[in-house]
Coordinates of C-alpha atoms and ligand atoms in Angstrom, one line a residue:
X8 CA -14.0 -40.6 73.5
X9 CA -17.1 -40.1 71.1
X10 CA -20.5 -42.0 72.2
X11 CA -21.0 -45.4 70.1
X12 CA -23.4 -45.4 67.8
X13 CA -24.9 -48.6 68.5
X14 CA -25.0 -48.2 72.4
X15 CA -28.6 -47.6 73.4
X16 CA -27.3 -45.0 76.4
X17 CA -25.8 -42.5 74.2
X18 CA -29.1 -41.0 72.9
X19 CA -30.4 -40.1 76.6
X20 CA -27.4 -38.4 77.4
X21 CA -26.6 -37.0 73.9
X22 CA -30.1 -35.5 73.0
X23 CA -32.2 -34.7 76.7
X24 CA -35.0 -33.3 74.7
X25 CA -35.2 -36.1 72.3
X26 CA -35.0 -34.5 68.8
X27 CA -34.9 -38.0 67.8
X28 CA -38.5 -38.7 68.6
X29 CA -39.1 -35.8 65.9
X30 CA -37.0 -36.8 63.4
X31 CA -38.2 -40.7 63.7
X32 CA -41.6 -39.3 63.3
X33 CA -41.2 -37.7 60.0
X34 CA -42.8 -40.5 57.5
X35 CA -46.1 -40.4 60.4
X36 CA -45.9 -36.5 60.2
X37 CA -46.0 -36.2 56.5
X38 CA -48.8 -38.6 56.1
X39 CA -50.9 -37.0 58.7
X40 CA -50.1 -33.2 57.8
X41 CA -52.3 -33.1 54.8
X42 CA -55.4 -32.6 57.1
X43 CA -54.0 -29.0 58.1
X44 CA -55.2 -27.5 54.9
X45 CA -58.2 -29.5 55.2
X46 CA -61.3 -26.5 55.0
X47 CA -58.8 -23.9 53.9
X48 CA -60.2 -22.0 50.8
X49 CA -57.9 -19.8 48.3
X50 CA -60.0 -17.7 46.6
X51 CA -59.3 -16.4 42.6
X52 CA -58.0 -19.4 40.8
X53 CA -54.5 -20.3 39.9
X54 CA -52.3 -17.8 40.6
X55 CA -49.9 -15.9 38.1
X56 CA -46.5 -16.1 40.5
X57 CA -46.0 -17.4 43.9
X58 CA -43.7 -15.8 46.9
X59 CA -42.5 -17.6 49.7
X60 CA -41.2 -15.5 52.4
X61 CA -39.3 -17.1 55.1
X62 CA -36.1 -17.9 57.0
X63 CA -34.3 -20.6 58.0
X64 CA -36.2 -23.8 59.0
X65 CA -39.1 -22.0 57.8
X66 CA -37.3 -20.9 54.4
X67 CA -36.8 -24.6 53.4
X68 CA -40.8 -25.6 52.7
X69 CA -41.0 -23.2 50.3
X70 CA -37.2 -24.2 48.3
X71 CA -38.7 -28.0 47.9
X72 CA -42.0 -26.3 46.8
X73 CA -40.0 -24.2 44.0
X74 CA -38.2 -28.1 43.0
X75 CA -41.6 -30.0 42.9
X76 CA -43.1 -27.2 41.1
X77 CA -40.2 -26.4 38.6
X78 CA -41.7 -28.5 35.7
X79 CA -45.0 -29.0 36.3
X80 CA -47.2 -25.9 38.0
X81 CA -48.5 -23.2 35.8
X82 CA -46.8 -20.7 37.7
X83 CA -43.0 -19.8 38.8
X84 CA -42.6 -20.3 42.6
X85 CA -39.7 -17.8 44.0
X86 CA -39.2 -17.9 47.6
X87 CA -37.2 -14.9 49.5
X88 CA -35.5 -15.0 52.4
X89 CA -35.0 -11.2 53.6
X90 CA -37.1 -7.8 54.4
X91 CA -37.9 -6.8 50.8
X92 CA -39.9 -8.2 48.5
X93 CA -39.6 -8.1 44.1
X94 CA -41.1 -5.8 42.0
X95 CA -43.3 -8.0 39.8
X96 CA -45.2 -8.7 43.2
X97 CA -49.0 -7.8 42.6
X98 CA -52.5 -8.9 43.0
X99 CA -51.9 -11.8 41.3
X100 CA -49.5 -13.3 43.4
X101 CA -50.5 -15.6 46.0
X102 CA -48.1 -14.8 48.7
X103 CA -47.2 -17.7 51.4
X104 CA -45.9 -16.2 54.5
X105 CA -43.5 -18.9 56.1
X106 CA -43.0 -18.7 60.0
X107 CA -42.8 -21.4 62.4
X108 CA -42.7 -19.0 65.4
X109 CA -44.4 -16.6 63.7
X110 CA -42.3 -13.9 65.1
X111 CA -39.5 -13.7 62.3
X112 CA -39.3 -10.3 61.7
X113 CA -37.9 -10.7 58.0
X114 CA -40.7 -12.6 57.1
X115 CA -43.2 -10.2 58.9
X116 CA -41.7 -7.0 57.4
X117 CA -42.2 -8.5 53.6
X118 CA -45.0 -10.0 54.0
X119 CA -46.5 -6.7 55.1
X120 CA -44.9 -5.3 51.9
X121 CA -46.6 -7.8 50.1
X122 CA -50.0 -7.0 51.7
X123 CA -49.8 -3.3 50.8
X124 CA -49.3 -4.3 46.9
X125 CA -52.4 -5.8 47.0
X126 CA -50.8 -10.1 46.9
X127 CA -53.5 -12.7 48.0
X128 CA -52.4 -14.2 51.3
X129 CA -51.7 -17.5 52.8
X130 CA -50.1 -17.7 56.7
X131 CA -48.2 -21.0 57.9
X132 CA -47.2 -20.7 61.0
X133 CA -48.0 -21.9 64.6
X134 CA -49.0 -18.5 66.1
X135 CA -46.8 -15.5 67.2
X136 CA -47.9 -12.2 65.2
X137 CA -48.1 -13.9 62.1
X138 CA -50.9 -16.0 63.5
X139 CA -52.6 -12.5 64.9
X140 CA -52.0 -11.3 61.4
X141 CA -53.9 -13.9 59.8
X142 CA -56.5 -13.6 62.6
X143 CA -57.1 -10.3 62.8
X144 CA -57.4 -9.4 58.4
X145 CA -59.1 -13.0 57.9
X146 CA -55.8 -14.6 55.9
X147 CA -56.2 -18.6 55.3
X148 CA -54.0 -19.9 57.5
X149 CA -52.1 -23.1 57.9
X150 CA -52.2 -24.1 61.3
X151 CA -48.8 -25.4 62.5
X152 CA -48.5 -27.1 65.6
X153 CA -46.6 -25.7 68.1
X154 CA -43.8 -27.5 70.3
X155 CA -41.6 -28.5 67.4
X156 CA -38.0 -26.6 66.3
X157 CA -38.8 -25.2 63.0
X158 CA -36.5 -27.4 61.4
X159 CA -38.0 -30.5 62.7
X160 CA -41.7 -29.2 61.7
X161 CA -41.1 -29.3 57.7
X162 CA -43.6 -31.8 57.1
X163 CA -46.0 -29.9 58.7
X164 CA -44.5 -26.4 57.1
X165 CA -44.6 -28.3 53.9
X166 CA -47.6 -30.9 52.8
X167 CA -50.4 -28.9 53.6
X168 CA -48.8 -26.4 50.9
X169 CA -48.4 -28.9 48.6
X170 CA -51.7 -30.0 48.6
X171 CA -53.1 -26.5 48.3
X172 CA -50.8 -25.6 45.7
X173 CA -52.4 -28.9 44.0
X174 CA -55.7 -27.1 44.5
X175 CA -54.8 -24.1 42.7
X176 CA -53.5 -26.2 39.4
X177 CA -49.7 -26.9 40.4
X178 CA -50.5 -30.4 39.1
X179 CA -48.2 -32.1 41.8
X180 CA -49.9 -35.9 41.7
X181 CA -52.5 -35.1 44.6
X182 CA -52.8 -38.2 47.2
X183 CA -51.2 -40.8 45.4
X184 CA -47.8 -38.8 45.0
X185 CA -47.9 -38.4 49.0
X186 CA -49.3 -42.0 49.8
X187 CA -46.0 -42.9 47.8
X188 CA -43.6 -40.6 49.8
X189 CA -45.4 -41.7 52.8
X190 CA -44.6 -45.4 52.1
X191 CA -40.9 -44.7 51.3
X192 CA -40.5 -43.0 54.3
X193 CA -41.4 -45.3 56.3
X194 CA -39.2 -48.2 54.9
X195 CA -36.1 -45.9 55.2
X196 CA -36.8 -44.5 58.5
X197 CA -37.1 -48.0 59.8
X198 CA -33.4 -48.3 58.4
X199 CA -32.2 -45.2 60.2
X200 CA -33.3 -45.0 63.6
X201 CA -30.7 -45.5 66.5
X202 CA -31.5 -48.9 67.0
X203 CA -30.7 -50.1 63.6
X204 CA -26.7 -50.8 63.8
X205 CA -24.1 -49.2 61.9
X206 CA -23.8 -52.2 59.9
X207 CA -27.7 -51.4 58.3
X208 CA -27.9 -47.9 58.6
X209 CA -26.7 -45.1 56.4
X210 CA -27.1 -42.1 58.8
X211 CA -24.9 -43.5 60.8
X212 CA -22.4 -44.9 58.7
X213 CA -22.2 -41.2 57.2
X214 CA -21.9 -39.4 59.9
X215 CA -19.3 -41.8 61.1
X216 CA -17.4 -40.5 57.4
X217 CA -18.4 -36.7 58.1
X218 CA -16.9 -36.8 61.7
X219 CA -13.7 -34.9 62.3
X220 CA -14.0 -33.7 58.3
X221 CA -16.5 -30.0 56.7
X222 CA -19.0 -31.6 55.4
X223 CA -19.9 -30.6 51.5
X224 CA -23.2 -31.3 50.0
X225 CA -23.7 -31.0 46.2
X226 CA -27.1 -31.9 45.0
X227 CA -27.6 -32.1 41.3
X228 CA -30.7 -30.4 39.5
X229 CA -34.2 -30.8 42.1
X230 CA -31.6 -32.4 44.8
X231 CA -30.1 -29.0 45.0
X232 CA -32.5 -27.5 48.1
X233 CA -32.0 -30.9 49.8
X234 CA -28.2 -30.2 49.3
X235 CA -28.9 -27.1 51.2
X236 CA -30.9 -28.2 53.8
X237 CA -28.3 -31.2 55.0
X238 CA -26.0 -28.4 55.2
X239 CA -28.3 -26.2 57.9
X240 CA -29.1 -29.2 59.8
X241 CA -25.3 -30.0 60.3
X242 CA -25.1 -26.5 61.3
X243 CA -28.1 -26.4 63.6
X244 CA -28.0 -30.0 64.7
X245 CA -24.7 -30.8 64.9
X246 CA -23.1 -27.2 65.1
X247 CA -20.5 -27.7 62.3
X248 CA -20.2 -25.4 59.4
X249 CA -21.0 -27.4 56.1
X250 CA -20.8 -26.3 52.5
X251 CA -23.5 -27.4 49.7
X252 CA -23.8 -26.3 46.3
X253 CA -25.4 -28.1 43.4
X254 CA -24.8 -29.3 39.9
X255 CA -24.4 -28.4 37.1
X256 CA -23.8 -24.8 38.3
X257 CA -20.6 -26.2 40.7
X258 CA -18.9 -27.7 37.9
X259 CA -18.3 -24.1 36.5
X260 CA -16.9 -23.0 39.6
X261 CA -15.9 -25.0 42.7
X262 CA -14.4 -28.1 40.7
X263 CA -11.6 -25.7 39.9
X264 CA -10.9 -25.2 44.1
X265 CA -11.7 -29.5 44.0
X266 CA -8.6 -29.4 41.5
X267 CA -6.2 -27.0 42.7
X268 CA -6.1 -28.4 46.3
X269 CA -8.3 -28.2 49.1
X270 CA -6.0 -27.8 52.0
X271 CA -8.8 -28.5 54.9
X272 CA -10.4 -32.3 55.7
X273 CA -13.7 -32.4 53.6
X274 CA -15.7 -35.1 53.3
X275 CA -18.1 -35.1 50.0
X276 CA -21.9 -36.3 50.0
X277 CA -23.3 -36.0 46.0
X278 CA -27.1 -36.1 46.1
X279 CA -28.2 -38.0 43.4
X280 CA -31.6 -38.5 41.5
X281 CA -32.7 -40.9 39.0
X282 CA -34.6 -37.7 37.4
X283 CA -31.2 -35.7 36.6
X284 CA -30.9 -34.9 33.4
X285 CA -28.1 -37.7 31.5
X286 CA -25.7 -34.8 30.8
X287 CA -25.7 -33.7 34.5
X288 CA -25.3 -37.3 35.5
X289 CA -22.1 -37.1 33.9
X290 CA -20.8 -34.0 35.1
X291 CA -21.4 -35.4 38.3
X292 CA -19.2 -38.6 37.3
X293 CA -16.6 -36.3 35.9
X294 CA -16.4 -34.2 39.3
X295 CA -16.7 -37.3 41.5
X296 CA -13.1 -38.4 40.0
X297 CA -11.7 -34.9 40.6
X298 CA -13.1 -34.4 44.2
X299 CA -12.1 -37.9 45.4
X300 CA -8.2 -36.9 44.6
X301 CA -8.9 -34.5 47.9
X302 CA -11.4 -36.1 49.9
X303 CA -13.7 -38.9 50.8
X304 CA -17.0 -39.0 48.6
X305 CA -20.0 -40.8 49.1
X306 CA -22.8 -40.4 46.9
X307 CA -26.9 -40.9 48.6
X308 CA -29.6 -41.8 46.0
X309 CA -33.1 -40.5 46.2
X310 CA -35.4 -43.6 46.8
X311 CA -39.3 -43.8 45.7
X312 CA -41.0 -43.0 41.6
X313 CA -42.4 -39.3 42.9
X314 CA -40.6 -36.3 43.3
X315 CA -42.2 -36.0 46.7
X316 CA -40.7 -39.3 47.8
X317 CA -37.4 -38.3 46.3
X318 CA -36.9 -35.3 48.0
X319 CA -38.2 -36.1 51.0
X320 CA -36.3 -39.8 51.4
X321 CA -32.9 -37.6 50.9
X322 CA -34.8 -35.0 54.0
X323 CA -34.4 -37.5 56.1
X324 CA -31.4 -39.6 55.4
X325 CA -29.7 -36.2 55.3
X326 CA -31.8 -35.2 59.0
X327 CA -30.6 -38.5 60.6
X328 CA -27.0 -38.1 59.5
X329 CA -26.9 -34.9 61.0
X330 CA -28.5 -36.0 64.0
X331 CA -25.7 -38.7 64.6
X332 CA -23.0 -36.5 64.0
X333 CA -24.3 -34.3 66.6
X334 CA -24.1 -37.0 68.9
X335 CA -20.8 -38.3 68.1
X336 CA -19.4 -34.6 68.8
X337 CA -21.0 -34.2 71.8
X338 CA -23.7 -31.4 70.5
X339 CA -27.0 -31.4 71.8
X340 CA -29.1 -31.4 68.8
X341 CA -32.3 -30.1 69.8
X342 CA -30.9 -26.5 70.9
X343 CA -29.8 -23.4 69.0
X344 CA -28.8 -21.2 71.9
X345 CA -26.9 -18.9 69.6
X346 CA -29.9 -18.5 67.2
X347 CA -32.2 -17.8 70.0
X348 CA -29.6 -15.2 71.3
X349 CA -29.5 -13.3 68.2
X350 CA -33.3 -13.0 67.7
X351 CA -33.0 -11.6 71.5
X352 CA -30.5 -9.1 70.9
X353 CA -32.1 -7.9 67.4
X354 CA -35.1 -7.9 69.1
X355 CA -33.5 -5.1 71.6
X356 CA -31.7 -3.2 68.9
X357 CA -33.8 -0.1 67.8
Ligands
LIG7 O1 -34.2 -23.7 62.7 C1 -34.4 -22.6 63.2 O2 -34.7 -22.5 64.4 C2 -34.3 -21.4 62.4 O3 -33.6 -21.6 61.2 C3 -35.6 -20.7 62.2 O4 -36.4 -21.5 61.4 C4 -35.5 -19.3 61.7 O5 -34.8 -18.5 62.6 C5 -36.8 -18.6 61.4 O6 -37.7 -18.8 62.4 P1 -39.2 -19.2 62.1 O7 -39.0 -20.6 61.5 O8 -39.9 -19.3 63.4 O9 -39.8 -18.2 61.2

């Protein structure tokens, strides 16, 4: 029988390492994770392009960059996830290597790459060779701290970028936007912690809806990273595989599989945001009638006026909903033996 929600006893034996005391702190870590970039200097101005390079948990600071950034910064913000990096790379491009562990070899291999071209450099990461990296050649570097799984350490992967970013002309709203996101954050994490009762709390109610079912996460226009990020936490945290995909782009693809059938139990989550644009509102309307023919939708709206809060206030409701599904089914959240696995056996491969 699956642990109740509501009983007090099932987060000690459900998560031993207490990913929960993490994910509760999120609103206190964004507001406090400014002062990493605090006497950090780029040099050379706004720059023409900027690269992300990360993976995974890493990978995810720089897609919610790209959104905030979409339709305000001067510059286009691409993030990679892989070895290589794109042609158009060049001196001016400030490149942001990404690494919680500093030891992700993806991120290490292109960010050498990008080194060789000639890109400026900026390191986030809590230490590993990418830390010695950015030690050793005098790179401005974010310091994370260490302790955290990657995933759980975005607000510290992410903020102090943002506020550099600001620095360099990206025109995201400075203080204010992050005083907001701080405030809405802590009114809805209040609401989603484990001692707030099904009844009040829509992390649990959610993952109550997602349990037994593949999740499928659509965001719609800047909602779309978050869309992928719910669905890596419900693969990291509560070891299910999850689907995500975002609108308008799925409404000239999957909504054909919504229509002709979808034989398995899904369970539909629609991110929405007051900032979509009307017609994508409804496109998500029209898919929302052909989806719920097959399976249970709910939609989550972004809360707060900033983009920041936005984002981030769908972070964690979609955090906490994967944390509670984790410990319905008996996962423990906090580890990722399989992950850690892999990176052992490709570090032994030639
Ligand atoms: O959540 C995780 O542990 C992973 O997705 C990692 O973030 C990923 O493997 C990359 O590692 P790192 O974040 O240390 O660069």
């Amino acid at each position: 029988m699956s642990p109740h929600l509501d009983d007090p006893a099932a987060y000690p034996a459900g998560d031993p390492r207490g990913l929960r005391e993490l994910v509760r702190g999120f609103p206190g870590q964004v507001a406090d994770a400014a002062r990493l970039a605090e006497g950090l200097r780029l040099d050379g101005g706004t720059p023409r392009s900027v690269l992300v390079l990360g993976m995974g948990g890493s990978a995810v600071a720089g897609d919610l960059v790209q959104a905030l950034c979409a339709e305000r910064a001067p510059f286009p913000v691409v993030v990679v996830r892989g070895y290589g990096i794109p042609a158009w790379v060049g001196r001016d491009t400030l490149v942001v290597a990404s690494s919680y562990s500093g030891q992700t070899e993806e991120t290490l291999t292109a960010f050498e790459a990008a080194r060789r071209r000639g890109a400026r450099a900026l390191v986030v990461t809590s230490g590993g060779e990418l830390g010695a990296c950015a030690r050793r050649e005098g790179h401005p570097w974010i310091r994370v701290p260490a302790g955290f799984p990657p995933r759980a350490a975005l607000a510290f992967l992410l903020i102090p970028l943002v506020v550099l970013l600001d620095g360099l002309g990206a025109a995201l709203g400075g203080e204010q936007v992050r005083e907001e996101a701080v405030a809405v954050l802590r009114a809805l994490g209040a609401e989603l912690v484990p001692e707030t009762p099904v009844a009040g709390n829509p992390a649990k109610a959610l993952a109550l809806e997602l349990a037994g079912r593949v999740p499928v996460v659509y965001g719609t226009d800047a909602t779309g990273p978050v869309a992928y990020r719910w669905r890596t936490q419900f693969e990291e945290n509560a070891k299910v595989l999850a689907l995500s995909g975002v609108l308008p782009e799925m409404t000239h693809n999957a909504v054909e599989a919504w229509g002709g059938g979808a034989g398995t139990a899904w369970a539909v989550v629609f991110l929405r945001d007051r900032g979509e644009h009307p017609r994508v509102a409804r496109r998500a309307a029209l898919t929302r009638a052909i989806v719920e023919a097959r399976a249970p939708v709910r939609e989550a709206w972004a809360r707060g006026e900033g983009l920041l809060a936005r984002l981030l206030s769908l972070v964690l409701l979609g955090d906490w909903t994967s944390y509670y599904l984790a410990v319905l089914r008996g996962a423990d959240p906090w580890a990722v033996e399989i992950l850690e696995e892999f990176r052992r056996r490709m570090m032994a491969a030639p």
